[in-house]
DNA sequence: GCCAACGTTGGC
DNA sequence: GCCAACGTTGGC
């Protein structure tokens, strides 16, 4: 089982939108970068775990944990002329943009901010810090558990 | 709102 | 296939 990070702008679609969605699930539409598409199409598998990252906002941070529930889906927005993500060149019999479905598992008690990650010597290799524009990224197993540990055990308990 | 990084497009 | 122009991302 592998671990990933998905970025979303919270003004457009936040982790909390996902928790409120039917079945706490959504098809991850709108990715229009080939490198990110290739990861979605070829690498991510059902039952993989995903960090939900909020980008382009006041406090960029990992805010929740999701699970992959379906793979190999044609992104429906590519065929919708009304969508911002419409792609007239995508052939319905051979769709260009393939994506996954994810399900919200839980919000982190304490979001792990980009600032936190930059300061943490265990996280310096993260793609988020080095290849920051890629919207679908792999997370190493050690990074995954390190971040979860920070999120639960940093003295900021809210329950 | 600025701008650096970087992906995409298209002329040659 | 190079590369300049252009567009987008996303932190600040």
Tab-separated table of C-alpha atoms (C1' of nucleotides) in Angstrom:
chain	number	residue	atom	x	y	z
A	1	UNK	CA	0.000	0.000	0.000
A	2	UNK	CA	1.312	3.404	-0.952
A	3	UNK	CA	0.797	6.949	0.258
A	4	UNK	CA	0.063	10.117	-1.689
A	5	UNK	CA	-0.698	13.799	-1.333
A	6	UNK	CA	-3.454	15.530	-3.274
A	7	UNK	CA	-3.683	19.306	-3.459
A	8	UNK	CA	-6.854	21.299	-3.612
A	9	UNK	CA	-7.697	24.940	-3.181
A	10	UNK	CA	-10.034	25.046	-0.186
A	11	UNK	CA	-12.046	27.906	-1.699
A	12	UNK	CA	-12.874	25.567	-4.573
A	13	UNK	CA	-13.044	22.192	-2.837
A	14	UNK	CA	-11.807	21.693	0.712
A	15	UNK	CA	-11.377	18.608	2.864
A	16	UNK	CA	-14.536	19.692	4.678
A	17	UNK	CA	-16.443	19.746	1.402
A	18	UNK	CA	-15.337	16.156	0.931
A	19	UNK	CA	-16.589	15.167	4.400
A	20	UNK	CA	-19.949	16.720	3.501
A	21	UNK	CA	-20.175	15.012	0.098
A	22	UNK	CA	-22.470	12.003	-0.487
A	23	UNK	CA	-20.694	8.962	0.924
A	24	UNK	CA	-17.843	11.309	1.959
A	25	UNK	CA	-16.518	10.555	-1.539
A	26	UNK	CA	-15.660	12.422	-4.696
A	27	UNK	CA	-14.188	11.822	-8.118
A	28	UNK	CA	-10.916	13.797	-8.143
A	29	UNK	CA	-11.559	15.847	-11.248
A	30	UNK	CA	-9.759	18.747	-12.849
A	31	UNK	CA	-6.164	17.507	-12.922
A	32	UNK	CA	-4.733	18.735	-16.247
A	33	UNK	CA	-1.045	18.053	-15.845
A	34	UNK	CA	0.388	14.963	-17.518
A	35	UNK	CA	2.778	14.030	-14.762
A	36	UNK	CA	0.006	14.180	-12.182
A	37	UNK	CA	-2.327	12.308	-14.561
A	38	UNK	CA	0.223	9.545	-14.983
A	39	UNK	CA	0.409	9.047	-11.219
A	40	UNK	CA	-3.387	8.979	-10.952
A	41	UNK	CA	-3.698	6.581	-13.884
A	42	UNK	CA	-0.736	4.276	-13.387
A	43	UNK	CA	0.422	4.298	-9.814
A	44	UNK	CA	-2.352	4.944	-7.319
A	45	UNK	CA	-4.287	1.854	-6.255
A	46	UNK	CA	-7.516	1.159	-4.394
A	47	UNK	CA	-6.957	1.261	-0.606
A	48	UNK	CA	-3.928	3.559	-0.873
A	49	UNK	CA	-3.993	6.407	1.649
A	50	UNK	CA	-3.915	10.087	0.764
A	51	UNK	CA	-3.167	13.331	2.562
A	52	UNK	CA	-5.560	16.114	1.587
A	53	UNK	CA	-3.526	19.329	1.244
A	54	UNK	CA	-4.951	22.837	1.098
A	55	UNK	CA	-3.041	25.046	-1.349
A	56	UNK	CA	-3.275	28.680	-2.441
A	57	UNK	CA	-4.775	29.798	0.830
A	58	UNK	CA	-3.867	31.628	4.018
A	59	UNK	CA	-2.316	28.636	5.774
A	60	UNK	CA	-1.263	25.958	3.272
A	61	UNK	CA	-1.438	22.660	5.174
A	62	UNK	CA	-2.250	18.964	5.255
A	63	UNK	CA	-5.683	18.849	6.846
A	64	UNK	CA	-7.093	15.362	6.419
A	65	UNK	CA	-6.623	11.717	5.538
A	66	UNK	CA	-8.466	9.951	2.720
A	67	UNK	CA	-8.565	6.509	1.188
A	68	UNK	CA	-8.658	5.643	-2.494
A	69	UNK	CA	-11.922	3.874	-3.310
A	70	UNK	CA	-11.867	3.619	-7.130
A	71	UNK	CA	-9.288	3.969	-9.894
A	72	UNK	CA	-9.244	4.148	-13.678
A	73	UNK	CA	-12.113	6.637	-13.986
A	74	UNK	CA	-12.458	8.978	-16.933
A	75	UNK	CA	-12.612	12.483	-15.455
A	76	UNK	CA	-16.166	13.509	-16.396
A	77	UNK	CA	-15.335	17.206	-16.535
A	78	UNK	CA	-13.230	16.725	-19.689
A	79	UNK	CA	-16.433	16.037	-21.666
A	80	UNK	CA	-18.516	18.834	-20.138
A	81	UNK	CA	-18.434	21.955	-22.321
A	82	UNK	CA	-19.685	23.999	-19.380
A	83	UNK	CA	-16.768	22.961	-17.180
A	84	UNK	CA	-13.554	24.931	-16.725
A	85	UNK	CA	-11.804	21.611	-17.291
A	86	UNK	CA	-13.488	20.809	-20.621
A	87	UNK	CA	-11.036	19.326	-23.115
A	88	UNK	CA	-12.343	19.345	-26.677
A	89	UNK	CA	-9.420	17.214	-27.804
A	90	UNK	CA	-10.176	14.323	-25.485
A	91	UNK	CA	-11.703	11.354	-27.324
A	92	UNK	CA	-14.556	9.731	-25.342
A	93	UNK	CA	-13.467	6.311	-26.619
A	94	UNK	CA	-9.941	6.976	-25.355
A	95	UNK	CA	-10.161	9.603	-22.612
A	96	UNK	CA	-7.089	11.684	-21.980
A	97	UNK	CA	-7.735	12.462	-18.301
A	98	UNK	CA	-8.007	9.467	-16.005
A	99	UNK	CA	-8.516	9.858	-12.289
A	100	UNK	CA	-9.535	8.242	-9.009
A	101	UNK	CA	-12.269	8.427	-6.378
A	102	UNK	CA	-11.354	9.195	-2.775
A	103	UNK	CA	-13.199	8.917	0.519
A	104	UNK	CA	-12.624	11.148	3.550
A	105	UNK	CA	-11.445	9.190	6.579
A	106	UNK	CA	-10.699	11.857	9.187
A	107	UNK	CA	-9.487	15.381	9.713
A	108	UNK	CA	-6.128	15.808	11.422
A	109	UNK	CA	-6.532	17.090	14.980
A	110	UNK	CA	-3.947	19.686	14.169
A	111	UNK	CA	-3.250	20.494	10.512
A	112	UNK	CA	0.410	20.221	9.529
A	113	UNK	CA	1.309	23.440	7.784
A	114	UNK	CA	3.744	23.907	4.957
A	115	UNK	CA	5.746	25.989	7.430
A	116	UNK	CA	5.862	23.036	9.853
A	117	UNK	CA	7.092	20.755	7.097
A	118	UNK	CA	9.775	23.182	5.930
A	119	UNK	CA	11.180	23.317	9.451
A	120	UNK	CA	11.229	19.541	9.944
A	121	UNK	CA	14.502	17.828	9.112
A	122	UNK	CA	12.716	14.497	8.557
A	123	UNK	CA	10.620	15.977	5.759
A	124	UNK	CA	13.151	17.834	3.635
A	125	UNK	CA	12.924	15.379	0.749
A	126	UNK	CA	9.193	15.808	0.303
A	127	UNK	CA	8.121	16.656	-3.223
A	128	UNK	CA	5.919	19.340	-1.694
A	129	UNK	CA	9.008	21.276	-0.652
A	130	UNK	CA	11.006	20.654	-3.812
A	131	UNK	CA	8.600	20.147	-6.703
A	132	UNK	CA	5.917	22.261	-5.225
A	133	UNK	CA	3.720	22.634	-8.274
A	134	UNK	CA	2.915	18.962	-8.777
A	135	UNK	CA	-0.659	18.473	-7.570
A	136	UNK	CA	-0.427	14.704	-7.077
A	137	UNK	CA	2.653	13.544	-5.218
A	138	UNK	CA	4.045	10.401	-3.612
A	139	UNK	CA	4.694	10.382	0.144
A	140	UNK	CA	7.293	8.048	1.598
A	141	UNK	CA	6.117	5.643	4.305
A	142	UNK	CA	8.442	7.299	6.854
A	143	UNK	CA	7.127	10.742	5.944
A	144	UNK	CA	3.567	9.525	6.227
A	145	UNK	CA	3.991	8.166	9.746
A	146	UNK	CA	6.099	11.129	10.820
A	147	UNK	CA	3.391	13.565	9.753
A	148	UNK	CA	0.633	11.544	11.397
A	149	UNK	CA	2.675	11.477	14.588
A	150	UNK	CA	3.094	15.256	14.494
A	151	UNK	CA	-0.599	15.693	13.856
A	152	UNK	CA	-1.704	13.635	16.834
A	153	UNK	CA	1.085	14.100	19.325
A	154	UNK	CA	2.266	17.672	19.193
A	155	UNK	CA	0.536	18.875	22.352
A	156	UNK	CA	-2.321	20.522	20.510
A	157	UNK	CA	-5.226	18.293	21.390
A	158	UNK	CA	-8.635	19.675	20.594
A	159	UNK	CA	-10.978	16.864	21.585
B	1	DG	C1'	-1.012	41.294	-6.361
B	2	DC	C1'	3.750	39.927	-7.266
B	3	DC	C1'	6.732	36.916	-9.194
B	4	DA	C1'	9.641	32.612	-9.505
B	5	DA	C1'	9.311	28.136	-11.150
B	6	DC	C1'	8.008	25.438	-14.511
B	7	DG	C1'	4.768	23.296	-17.963
B	8	DT	C1'	2.862	23.945	-22.712
B	9	DT	C1'	2.578	25.714	-27.334
B	10	DG	C1'	3.986	26.633	-31.786
B	11	DG	C1'	7.170	28.692	-35.284
B	12	DC	C1'	11.193	27.528	-37.420
C	1	DG	C1'	13.884	19.089	-31.783
C	2	DC	C1'	15.045	23.770	-30.159
C	3	DC	C1'	13.586	27.534	-27.775
C	4	DA	C1'	11.009	31.895	-27.099
C	5	DA	C1'	6.626	33.278	-25.716
C	6	DC	C1'	3.093	32.476	-22.979
C	7	DG	C1'	0.124	30.514	-19.276
C	8	DT	C1'	-0.423	28.482	-14.671
C	9	DT	C1'	0.653	27.374	-9.980
C	10	DG	C1'	1.046	28.666	-5.568
C	11	DG	C1'	3.836	30.734	-1.742
C	12	DC	C1'	4.540	35.038	0.059
